[in-house]
Amino acid sequence: MKLANDKVTSLKKAVTSFVRNGCHLSIGGFTINRNPMAAVYEIIRQNITGLHLYVHSNGQGVDELIGAGCVAKIEIAYGGSGKFAATCIRFKKAVQEGTIQVEDYSNYQMTLRFLAGAMGVPFLPTRSSLGTDIIAKWGFPAAMRCAEEKLPDQKLIVMDNPFNGWSGADKVVLVPAITPDVTFIHVQKADRRGNCRMQGLTFADVEQAKAARHLVVTCEELVDDDALRKNSEQNQIPFIHVDAVVHIPYGAYPTACYNHYDYDPVYLKAYAIAAKNDRLFKAYLDSHILTLADQQGLLDLVGSERIERIKADPRTGYAADLDRR
Amino acid sequence: MDYTLREMMTLVAAREIRNEDIVFCGTGISMLAAMAAKNIHAPKCVMFFETGAIDAKLEEIPLAVADSRVMYHTSANGGLLDAFATMQNRITGDLVIGILGAAQIDKFGNLNSTVIGDYFSPTTRFSGSGGGCDVASFVSRSIIFMQHEKRKFVQKLDYMTSPGHLDGPDGRAKAGLSAGGPQLVITNMAMMRFDEDTKEMYLDGCYPGISPATVLEHMQFTVDISRAREIPPPAAHELKILREKCDPQRLIL
């Protein structure tokens, strides 16, 4: 599968093939940038439930998956959407009402955990969080961890530096590897075999991608087979990691995609209002996700004028002078 | 000249940033403080984001650390691994000054940005650490932004997300953290520092028109006020740059 020549498929099919109720999933992007939103919306449309979600600092994608009732457990460093929601609203509500279980890590720890998964080692060390409640308090109780095969028995382990103080550290924190069943990322360019080129910041997408058993890539541009073979030092993910490629222009909308479009402040503000109220949020889910066929349906609903407004300016890669109030 | 307390906070923080600093910026007011410093007196300071962007040219204020605006005209666009390694590595980490915020702070500068109430059934859930705990663990100097309220300056944190001086002078060393810790707390009323010997917070200065007694009324714990001075208000040129160049749409201000 990973060596196939042509992995292009529909989003519907990719989600049906790789996302099961209760599976362990991770999504790329960071707060309001390059979240694989089209994939998030398709997961919601397919009514997937009981997901175990892994993210570092995710915003919009996480909040919509939680709000739609897809998520049972989450391991996370940060749930926020920048100025639009300092704390993700449905995430906040779900934790306060006890409808999801949360395990807190730091951003670096989550990133190292994905890297450990990508490297095939059981853990990696860091000096972050020593002395804090991130170590002392476990969101997932020990009994639950021991009972679940797909979870390590411990959240974190503090250990004396086995190299006797080498590098000036007396203690290290060991963070356990993550191997998601499936990771979804959205990239600027991919070819039919799955070679990927991201532009701007990569966040932890590369580690999330390489840690996963299955990787689904959605892309702004689907390019010819030879295109990414030129200047291939600009590629981050070679095709051997990829299971499916889906071409979806505006696949990160309403979050941003560097060099293509900005986040849509109108959308994110309206979302924040709807998310605060159960009735409005249900109406939002219906009108913006469940009754639409695909991402193109969402773009049609929003209208070309708004899409035009967020188009990236070629000099800066974002929509300069966009009204973001 | 009229100014808001938010403008004052931003500029008080900006004044602490030097040309030779690599400034770790979070979302919101901390980014604005770094932008103000860069435009007012420290043009060479480097703005640095946990998302992996180094030395971005900010023509507009980003609304998140992952905003595409931080990706423009950088020295390098990397990822989270690069950013946190830069801080954990002592060679570069000691050049970084962190700017953080939180929902609660204690007298040793430890921070809570996770929950209010019991961790297992919180009354209020916040965003969580993000990179906050990493920055607080790694960098040798940091500035903390807080609103001066009794429920925020607490005897005991509901959850310790990010380490300050932990339980006092030897706290960090005992826990295995590198030296350093928070240097400054900047609020809407005052500026606090940490005593060299005890690592406890003390009042360094109040904003014009605010008395040390008023500051103490807005805290659950008492701090030494004997060293307090009056902090000069924003100068006209500082305000002009902040308003016209850094945040003309008043997105953060």
Coordinates of C-alpha atoms in Angstrom, one line a residue:
Chain A
M1 CA 0.0 0.0 0.0
K2 CA 2.7 2.5 1.1
L3 CA 4.7 1.8 -2.1
A4 CA 1.8 2.1 -4.5
N5 CA 2.2 4.5 -7.4
D6 CA -1.1 6.2 -7.2
K7 CA -2.7 6.8 -3.8
V8 CA -5.1 9.5 -4.9
T9 CA -8.6 8.8 -3.5
S10 CA -11.6 10.7 -2.3
L11 CA -11.8 12.0 1.2
K12 CA -14.9 10.0 1.9
K13 CA -13.1 6.8 1.0
A14 CA -9.9 7.8 2.9
V15 CA -11.9 8.4 6.1
T16 CA -14.0 5.2 5.7
S17 CA -10.9 3.2 5.1
F18 CA -8.7 4.5 8.0
V19 CA -10.9 5.9 10.7
R20 CA -12.9 3.5 12.9
N21 CA -14.9 4.2 16.0
G22 CA -12.5 4.3 19.0
C23 CA -9.4 4.5 16.9
H24 CA -6.3 6.5 17.9
L25 CA -6.1 9.5 15.6
S26 CA -3.8 12.6 15.3
I27 CA -4.3 15.7 13.2
G28 CA -1.7 18.2 12.1
G29 CA -1.6 21.9 12.1
F30 CA -1.4 24.4 14.9
T31 CA -4.2 26.5 16.5
I32 CA -5.6 28.4 13.4
N33 CA -3.1 27.3 10.8
R34 CA -3.1 24.3 8.4
N35 CA -5.5 22.1 10.4
P36 CA -6.8 19.4 8.1
M37 CA -10.3 20.8 8.3
A38 CA -11.9 19.1 5.3
A39 CA -10.9 15.8 6.9
V40 CA -12.2 16.9 10.3
Y41 CA -15.6 17.7 8.7
E42 CA -15.7 14.4 6.8
I43 CA -15.0 12.5 10.1
I44 CA -17.9 14.4 11.7
R45 CA -20.1 13.7 8.7
Q46 CA -19.3 10.0 9.0
N47 CA -20.4 10.1 12.6
I48 CA -17.2 8.5 13.9
T49 CA -17.3 8.3 17.7
G50 CA -15.0 7.3 20.7
L51 CA -11.9 8.7 19.1
H52 CA -8.7 8.8 21.1
L53 CA -7.1 12.0 19.9
Y54 CA -3.4 13.1 20.0
V55 CA -2.5 16.7 19.4
H56 CA 0.1 19.3 20.6
S57 CA -1.4 22.8 20.2
N58 CA -4.5 22.4 18.2
G59 CA -7.4 24.7 18.0
Q60 CA -10.2 24.6 15.4
G61 CA -9.9 21.0 14.4
V62 CA -9.9 19.7 17.9
D63 CA -12.7 21.9 19.0
E64 CA -15.0 20.8 16.1
L65 CA -14.3 17.1 16.6
I66 CA -15.0 17.4 20.3
G67 CA -18.1 19.6 19.7
A68 CA -19.5 17.1 17.3
G69 CA -19.2 14.3 19.8
C70 CA -16.4 12.3 18.0
V71 CA -13.9 12.3 20.8
A72 CA -13.8 10.2 24.0
K73 CA -10.2 10.8 25.1
I74 CA -7.6 13.4 24.2
E75 CA -3.9 13.8 24.9
I76 CA -3.1 17.5 24.4
A77 CA -0.8 20.3 25.3
Y78 CA -3.0 23.3 24.3
G79 CA -6.6 23.8 23.2
G80 CA -6.9 27.3 21.9
S81 CA -7.6 29.3 18.7
G82 CA -5.5 32.4 19.3
K83 CA -7.5 35.6 19.6
F84 CA -10.7 33.9 18.5
A85 CA -10.9 31.6 21.5
A86 CA -8.2 31.7 24.1
T87 CA -9.4 28.3 25.2
C88 CA -11.2 26.2 22.7
I89 CA -14.9 26.6 23.6
R90 CA -16.3 23.1 23.1
F91 CA -13.1 21.6 24.5
K92 CA -13.5 23.7 27.6
K93 CA -17.2 22.7 28.0
A94 CA -16.5 19.0 27.4
V95 CA -13.8 18.9 30.1
Q96 CA -15.9 20.9 32.6
E97 CA -18.9 18.6 32.0
G98 CA -16.7 15.5 32.1
T99 CA -17.7 14.2 28.7
I100 CA -14.1 13.7 27.6
Q101 CA -11.1 12.4 29.4
V102 CA -7.9 14.6 29.1
E103 CA -4.3 13.9 29.6
D104 CA -2.1 17.1 29.7
Y105 CA 1.4 17.3 28.4
S106 CA 3.5 20.2 27.2
N107 CA 4.0 21.1 23.5
Y108 CA 7.6 19.8 23.5
Q109 CA 6.6 16.6 25.2
M110 CA 3.8 15.9 22.7
T111 CA 6.2 16.6 19.8
L112 CA 8.9 14.4 21.3
R113 CA 6.3 11.7 21.8
F114 CA 5.5 11.8 18.1
L115 CA 9.2 11.8 17.3
A116 CA 9.7 8.7 19.5
G117 CA 6.9 7.0 17.6
A118 CA 8.5 8.0 14.3
M119 CA 11.9 6.8 15.5
G120 CA 10.6 3.5 16.8
V121 CA 11.9 4.0 20.3
P122 CA 9.7 3.6 23.4
F123 CA 10.5 7.0 24.9
L124 CA 12.6 10.1 24.7
P125 CA 14.0 12.3 27.5
T126 CA 13.6 16.0 28.1
R127 CA 14.1 18.4 31.0
S128 CA 10.7 20.0 30.7
S129 CA 8.1 20.0 33.5
L130 CA 10.3 18.8 36.4
G131 CA 8.6 19.7 39.6
T132 CA 5.2 20.5 38.1
D133 CA 1.7 18.9 38.1
I134 CA 2.2 17.7 34.5
I135 CA 4.2 15.0 36.2
A136 CA 2.3 14.7 39.5
K137 CA -1.2 14.5 38.1
W138 CA -2.4 11.9 35.7
G139 CA -5.7 12.5 33.8
F140 CA -5.9 8.8 32.8
P141 CA -5.8 6.7 36.0
A142 CA -3.2 4.0 36.3
A143 CA -5.8 1.2 36.2
M144 CA -7.1 2.5 32.9
R145 CA -3.7 2.8 31.5
C146 CA -2.8 -0.8 32.5
A147 CA -6.0 -2.1 31.1
E148 CA -5.7 -0.5 27.7
E149 CA -3.2 -2.1 25.4
K150 CA -2.8 0.9 23.3
L151 CA -1.7 3.1 26.3
P152 CA 1.6 3.0 28.2
D153 CA 1.3 2.1 31.9
Q154 CA 2.8 5.4 32.9
K155 CA 2.1 9.0 31.8
L156 CA 5.7 10.2 32.3
I157 CA 8.7 8.9 34.3
V158 CA 11.3 11.1 36.1
M159 CA 14.7 9.4 36.2
D160 CA 18.1 10.3 37.4
N161 CA 20.4 11.0 34.5
P162 CA 22.0 7.6 33.9
F163 CA 25.1 9.3 32.5
N164 CA 25.9 10.7 36.0
G165 CA 25.1 14.4 35.4
W166 CA 26.5 14.4 31.9
S167 CA 25.4 17.6 30.0
G168 CA 24.7 19.3 33.3
A169 CA 21.4 17.5 34.0
D170 CA 20.8 15.5 37.2
K171 CA 17.3 14.4 36.2
V172 CA 15.3 13.8 33.0
V173 CA 11.7 13.3 32.2
L174 CA 10.9 10.3 29.9
V175 CA 8.0 10.8 27.6
P176 CA 6.3 7.7 26.0
A177 CA 6.1 7.3 22.2
I178 CA 2.8 7.7 20.4
T179 CA 1.8 5.5 17.5
P180 CA -1.5 6.8 16.1
D181 CA -3.6 4.4 14.1
V182 CA -3.9 7.3 11.6
T183 CA -2.7 10.8 11.1
F184 CA -4.3 13.4 8.9
I185 CA -2.3 16.4 7.7
H186 CA -3.0 19.1 5.1
V187 CA 0.0 20.3 2.9
Q188 CA 0.5 22.8 0.2
K189 CA 1.8 20.3 -2.5
A190 CA 1.7 16.6 -2.9
D191 CA 2.1 14.2 -5.8
R192 CA 0.0 11.1 -6.6
R193 CA 2.4 8.9 -4.9
G194 CA 2.3 11.0 -1.7
N195 CA 5.6 13.0 -1.7
C196 CA 4.8 16.2 0.3
R197 CA 6.0 19.7 0.3
M198 CA 4.9 22.1 3.1
Q199 CA 5.5 25.8 3.0
G200 CA 6.0 28.1 5.9
L201 CA 6.2 26.4 9.3
T202 CA 5.9 22.6 9.5
F203 CA 4.8 22.6 13.2
A204 CA 5.0 18.9 14.3
D205 CA 3.4 17.6 11.1
V206 CA 6.4 15.6 10.0
E207 CA 6.7 13.8 13.3
Q208 CA 2.9 13.2 13.5
A209 CA 3.0 11.9 10.0
K210 CA 5.9 9.5 10.4
A211 CA 4.7 8.2 13.8
A212 CA 1.4 6.9 12.4
R213 CA 0.5 3.5 11.2
H214 CA -1.5 5.1 8.4
L215 CA -1.1 8.6 7.0
V216 CA -3.7 10.5 4.9
V217 CA -2.5 13.6 3.2
T218 CA -4.9 16.3 1.9
C219 CA -3.3 18.8 -0.4
E220 CA -4.0 22.2 -1.9
E221 CA -2.2 21.3 -5.1
L222 CA -1.9 17.9 -6.6
V223 CA 1.2 18.1 -8.8
D224 CA 2.7 16.1 -11.6
D225 CA 4.9 13.1 -10.7
D226 CA 8.1 14.9 -11.5
A227 CA 7.4 18.3 -10.0
L228 CA 8.5 17.4 -6.4
R229 CA 11.5 15.5 -7.6
K230 CA 13.1 18.9 -8.4
N231 CA 14.5 20.7 -5.4
S232 CA 13.4 17.7 -3.3
E233 CA 15.4 19.1 -0.3
Q234 CA 12.2 21.2 0.1
N235 CA 10.1 18.1 0.6
Q236 CA 9.5 16.9 4.2
I237 CA 7.6 13.7 3.8
P238 CA 8.6 11.0 1.2
F239 CA 5.9 8.8 -0.2
I240 CA 6.9 5.7 1.8
H241 CA 5.0 7.1 4.8
V242 CA 1.8 7.8 3.0
D243 CA -1.3 5.7 2.5
A244 CA -3.7 8.1 0.8
V245 CA -3.6 11.4 -1.0
V246 CA -6.7 13.6 -1.4
H247 CA -6.7 16.7 -3.5
I248 CA -8.8 19.4 -1.7
P249 CA -8.3 23.0 -2.5
Y250 CA -9.1 25.1 0.7
G251 CA -8.7 21.9 2.7
A252 CA -7.5 23.8 5.7
Y253 CA -10.3 26.4 5.6
P254 CA -11.4 28.2 7.8
T255 CA -7.8 27.9 9.2
A256 CA -4.9 29.3 7.2
C257 CA -2.6 27.8 4.6
Y258 CA 0.6 29.7 4.1
N259 CA 1.0 31.1 0.6
H260 CA -2.6 30.1 -0.3
Y261 CA -5.0 31.8 2.1
D262 CA -5.4 33.3 5.5
Y263 CA -7.7 32.1 8.3
D264 CA -11.2 33.5 7.9
P265 CA -11.8 35.9 10.8
V266 CA -15.5 36.2 10.0
Y267 CA -15.9 32.4 10.2
L268 CA -13.9 32.0 13.3
K269 CA -15.7 34.8 15.1
A270 CA -19.1 33.4 14.2
Y271 CA -18.0 29.9 15.2
A272 CA -16.9 31.2 18.6
I273 CA -20.4 32.7 19.2
A274 CA -22.1 29.5 18.1
A275 CA -19.9 27.3 20.1
K276 CA -20.9 29.0 23.4
N277 CA -24.5 28.0 23.0
D278 CA -25.6 24.3 22.6
R279 CA -28.6 25.2 20.4
L280 CA -26.6 27.5 18.1
F281 CA -23.8 25.0 18.0
K282 CA -26.1 22.2 16.9
A283 CA -27.5 24.5 14.2
Y284 CA -23.9 25.3 13.1
L285 CA -23.1 21.6 12.8
D286 CA -26.2 21.1 10.7
S287 CA -25.7 24.0 8.4
H288 CA -21.9 24.0 8.0
I289 CA -21.1 20.3 8.1
L290 CA -23.8 17.7 8.3
T291 CA -26.0 18.9 5.5
L292 CA -23.1 19.6 3.1
A293 CA -21.5 17.0 0.8
D294 CA -17.9 18.2 1.1
Q295 CA -15.5 21.1 1.5
Q296 CA -16.7 22.6 -1.8
G297 CA -20.1 22.8 -0.3
L298 CA -18.7 24.8 2.6
L299 CA -16.9 27.2 0.3
D300 CA -20.2 27.6 -1.7
L301 CA -22.0 28.3 1.5
V302 CA -19.5 30.9 2.6
G303 CA -19.5 32.6 -0.8
S304 CA -16.7 33.6 -3.2
E305 CA -16.5 37.2 -1.8
R306 CA -15.2 36.0 1.6
I307 CA -12.9 33.4 0.0
E308 CA -11.5 36.1 -2.2
R309 CA -10.8 38.3 0.8
I310 CA -8.6 35.8 2.5
K311 CA -6.5 35.0 -0.5
A312 CA -2.7 35.1 0.3
D313 CA -0.7 38.0 -1.1
P314 CA 2.2 36.5 -3.0
R315 CA 4.8 38.7 -1.3
T316 CA 4.0 37.8 2.3
G317 CA 2.1 34.5 2.1
Y318 CA -0.9 35.8 4.0
A319 CA -3.8 38.2 3.3
A320 CA -2.2 41.6 4.0
D321 CA -4.5 44.3 5.4
L322 CA -7.3 41.7 6.0
D323 CA -9.9 43.1 8.5
R324 CA -9.3 40.9 11.5
R325 CA -11.2 42.9 14.1
Chain B
M1 CA -1.1 62.0 27.7
D2 CA -3.9 59.5 28.1
Y3 CA -3.1 55.8 28.0
T4 CA -4.8 52.6 28.9
L5 CA -3.4 50.2 31.5
R6 CA -3.0 47.6 28.7
E7 CA -0.8 50.0 26.8
M8 CA 1.2 50.7 30.0
M9 CA 1.7 46.9 30.6
T10 CA 2.9 46.4 27.1
L11 CA 5.4 49.2 27.2
V12 CA 6.7 48.3 30.7
A13 CA 7.5 44.8 29.3
A14 CA 8.9 46.3 26.1
R15 CA 11.4 48.4 28.2
E16 CA 12.8 45.2 29.6
I17 CA 13.7 43.8 26.2
R18 CA 17.3 44.4 25.0
N19 CA 18.9 44.3 21.6
E20 CA 20.8 41.2 22.5
D21 CA 17.7 39.2 23.5
I22 CA 16.0 36.4 21.7
V23 CA 12.4 37.0 22.7
F24 CA 10.1 34.0 23.1
C25 CA 6.6 35.4 22.4
G26 CA 3.3 33.9 23.2
T27 CA -0.1 34.9 21.8
G28 CA -1.5 38.4 22.5
I29 CA 0.1 41.0 24.6
S30 CA 3.5 39.3 24.8
M31 CA 3.9 39.4 21.1
L32 CA 2.9 43.0 21.1
A33 CA 5.5 43.9 23.8
A34 CA 8.2 42.3 21.7
M35 CA 7.0 44.1 18.6
A36 CA 7.0 47.4 20.5
A37 CA 10.6 46.8 21.8
K38 CA 11.8 46.1 18.3
N39 CA 10.2 49.2 16.9
I40 CA 11.1 51.5 19.8
H41 CA 14.6 50.7 21.2
A42 CA 15.7 47.2 20.5
P43 CA 15.7 46.8 16.7
K44 CA 18.1 43.9 16.8
C45 CA 16.2 41.7 19.3
V46 CA 15.0 38.5 17.7
M47 CA 11.4 37.4 17.8
F48 CA 11.1 33.8 18.3
F49 CA 8.0 31.6 18.3
E50 CA 7.4 28.0 19.6
T51 CA 6.0 27.1 16.3
G52 CA 9.5 27.2 14.8
A53 CA 9.7 30.7 13.3
I54 CA 12.9 32.6 14.0
D55 CA 13.3 36.4 13.5
A56 CA 10.1 37.0 11.6
K57 CA 9.5 40.4 10.0
L58 CA 6.1 41.3 11.6
E59 CA 4.5 43.8 9.3
E60 CA 1.2 43.0 11.0
I61 CA 0.4 41.7 14.5
P62 CA -0.2 37.9 14.5
L63 CA -3.3 36.7 16.3
A64 CA -1.7 33.3 17.3
V65 CA 1.8 32.0 17.3
A66 CA 0.9 29.9 14.3
D67 CA -0.4 32.9 12.4
S68 CA 1.1 32.9 8.8
R69 CA 2.3 36.4 9.7
V70 CA 5.1 34.8 11.8
M71 CA 6.3 32.9 8.8
Y72 CA 7.1 35.9 6.6
H73 CA 10.8 36.9 6.1
T74 CA 12.2 34.7 8.8
S75 CA 15.7 33.3 9.2
A76 CA 14.3 29.9 9.2
N77 CA 10.9 28.3 9.2
G78 CA 11.2 25.1 11.2
G79 CA 8.9 23.3 13.6
L80 CA 8.3 22.7 17.2
L81 CA 11.3 20.4 17.6
D82 CA 13.6 23.2 16.5
A83 CA 12.0 25.9 18.7
F84 CA 12.1 23.9 22.0
A85 CA 15.5 22.5 21.3
T86 CA 16.8 26.0 21.0
M87 CA 15.6 26.8 24.5
Q88 CA 16.5 23.5 26.1
N89 CA 20.1 23.8 24.7
R90 CA 22.0 25.9 27.2
I91 CA 24.2 27.5 24.5
T92 CA 21.2 29.2 22.9
G93 CA 18.7 28.8 25.7
D94 CA 20.5 31.3 27.9
L95 CA 20.0 34.0 25.3
V96 CA 16.2 33.6 25.3
I97 CA 13.9 35.7 27.4
G98 CA 10.5 34.1 27.7
I99 CA 7.2 36.1 28.0
L100 CA 4.4 34.1 29.6
G101 CA 0.9 34.6 30.9
A102 CA -1.3 32.5 33.2
A103 CA -4.6 32.3 35.1
Q104 CA -2.9 32.0 38.5
I105 CA 0.5 32.8 40.0
D106 CA 2.0 32.1 43.4
K107 CA 4.7 34.0 45.4
F108 CA 7.5 32.0 43.8
G109 CA 6.3 32.7 40.2
N110 CA 4.9 29.2 39.5
L111 CA 2.0 29.4 37.0
N112 CA -1.3 27.7 36.4
S113 CA -2.8 27.8 32.9
T114 CA -4.7 24.5 33.1
V115 CA -7.7 24.4 35.5
I116 CA -9.5 26.2 38.3
G117 CA -10.8 23.8 40.9
D118 CA -10.0 20.1 41.1
Y119 CA -7.9 18.8 38.1
F120 CA -10.2 15.8 37.8
S121 CA -13.5 17.8 37.8
P122 CA -12.5 21.4 37.1
T123 CA -14.9 24.3 37.4
T124 CA -13.0 26.1 34.7
R125 CA -10.7 24.5 32.1
F126 CA -8.1 26.7 30.3
S127 CA -6.0 26.0 27.2
G128 CA -3.3 24.1 29.1
S129 CA 0.5 24.4 29.0
G130 CA 1.1 24.7 25.3
G131 CA 4.8 25.6 25.2
G132 CA 4.5 27.5 28.5
C133 CA 5.8 24.7 30.8
D134 CA 8.7 24.1 28.3
V135 CA 9.7 27.7 28.2
A136 CA 9.4 28.1 32.0
S137 CA 11.5 24.9 32.4
F138 CA 14.2 25.9 30.0
V139 CA 15.0 29.6 29.7
S140 CA 17.0 31.5 32.3
R141 CA 14.9 34.6 32.3
S142 CA 11.2 35.2 31.9
I143 CA 8.6 37.9 32.1
I144 CA 5.1 37.0 33.3
F145 CA 2.0 39.0 32.4
M146 CA -0.9 38.9 34.9
Q147 CA -4.1 40.8 35.7
H148 CA -3.8 42.0 39.3
E149 CA -6.7 40.2 41.0
K150 CA -7.1 38.3 44.3
R151 CA -8.2 35.1 42.6
K152 CA -5.1 35.2 40.3
F153 CA -2.4 36.0 42.9
V154 CA -3.0 32.9 45.1
Q155 CA -1.6 31.2 48.2
K156 CA -1.7 27.9 46.4
L157 CA -2.2 27.1 42.7
D158 CA -5.0 24.8 41.7
Y159 CA -2.6 23.2 39.3
M160 CA 1.1 23.9 38.6
T161 CA 1.5 24.0 34.9
S162 CA 4.8 25.9 34.6
P163 CA 7.6 26.0 37.1
G164 CA 8.8 29.3 38.5
H165 CA 11.1 29.0 41.5
L166 CA 9.0 26.1 42.8
D167 CA 9.3 26.1 46.6
G168 CA 12.1 28.7 47.0
P169 CA 15.8 29.3 46.5
D170 CA 16.9 25.6 45.9
G171 CA 13.6 24.6 44.3
R172 CA 14.7 24.4 40.7
A173 CA 18.0 22.7 41.5
K174 CA 16.3 20.1 43.7
A175 CA 13.8 19.3 41.0
G176 CA 16.5 19.0 38.4
L177 CA 15.6 22.1 36.4
S178 CA 18.3 24.4 35.0
A179 CA 19.0 27.7 36.9
G180 CA 16.9 30.8 36.2
G181 CA 13.2 31.2 36.5
P182 CA 10.9 34.2 36.3
Q183 CA 12.4 37.6 36.8
L184 CA 9.5 39.9 36.5
V185 CA 5.7 40.0 36.8
I186 CA 4.0 42.8 35.0
T187 CA 0.3 43.5 35.8
N188 CA -2.3 46.2 35.1
M189 CA -1.1 47.9 38.4
A190 CA 2.5 47.2 39.1
M191 CA 5.7 45.4 38.4
M192 CA 7.0 42.7 40.8
R193 CA 10.4 41.1 40.9
F194 CA 11.8 38.1 42.8
D195 CA 14.2 38.5 45.8
E196 CA 17.7 37.3 45.1
D197 CA 17.9 35.3 48.3
T198 CA 14.4 34.1 49.1
K199 CA 13.1 34.0 45.4
E200 CA 9.9 35.4 46.8
M201 CA 8.0 38.1 44.8
Y202 CA 8.3 41.7 45.9
L203 CA 6.8 44.9 44.7
D204 CA 9.3 46.7 42.5
G205 CA 7.1 49.6 41.4
C206 CA 3.5 50.8 40.9
Y207 CA 2.0 52.6 38.0
P208 CA 1.2 56.3 38.4
G209 CA -1.7 56.8 40.7
I210 CA -1.6 53.3 42.2
S211 CA -0.4 52.8 45.8
P212 CA 1.4 49.7 47.2
A213 CA -1.6 49.2 49.5
T214 CA -4.0 49.0 46.6
V215 CA -1.7 46.4 45.0
L216 CA -1.7 44.3 48.2
E217 CA -5.5 44.4 48.3
H218 CA -5.5 42.6 45.0
M219 CA -3.5 39.6 46.2
Q220 CA -4.1 36.6 48.4
F221 CA -0.5 36.8 49.7
T222 CA 1.6 39.6 51.1
V223 CA 4.8 40.8 49.5
D224 CA 7.5 43.2 50.5
I225 CA 6.6 46.7 49.4
S226 CA 9.6 48.6 50.9
R227 CA 11.4 48.7 47.5
A228 CA 8.5 50.0 45.5
R229 CA 9.0 53.1 43.3
E230 CA 6.7 54.8 40.8
I231 CA 7.1 53.5 37.3
P232 CA 7.2 56.3 34.7
P233 CA 4.2 56.4 32.4
P234 CA 4.5 55.7 28.7
A235 CA 6.3 58.4 26.7
A236 CA 4.5 60.0 23.8
H237 CA 6.8 58.5 21.2
E238 CA 6.4 55.0 22.8
L239 CA 2.6 55.3 22.6
K240 CA 2.7 56.6 19.1
I241 CA 4.7 53.6 17.8
L242 CA 2.7 51.1 19.8
R243 CA -0.6 52.5 18.4
E244 CA 0.3 53.4 14.9
K245 CA 2.9 50.9 14.0
C246 CA 2.4 47.8 16.1
D247 CA -1.4 47.5 16.5
P248 CA -3.2 50.0 14.3
Q249 CA -6.4 47.8 14.2
R250 CA -6.3 47.5 18.0
L251 CA -6.5 43.7 17.8
I252 CA -4.6 43.2 21.0
L253 CA -4.9 46.6 22.6

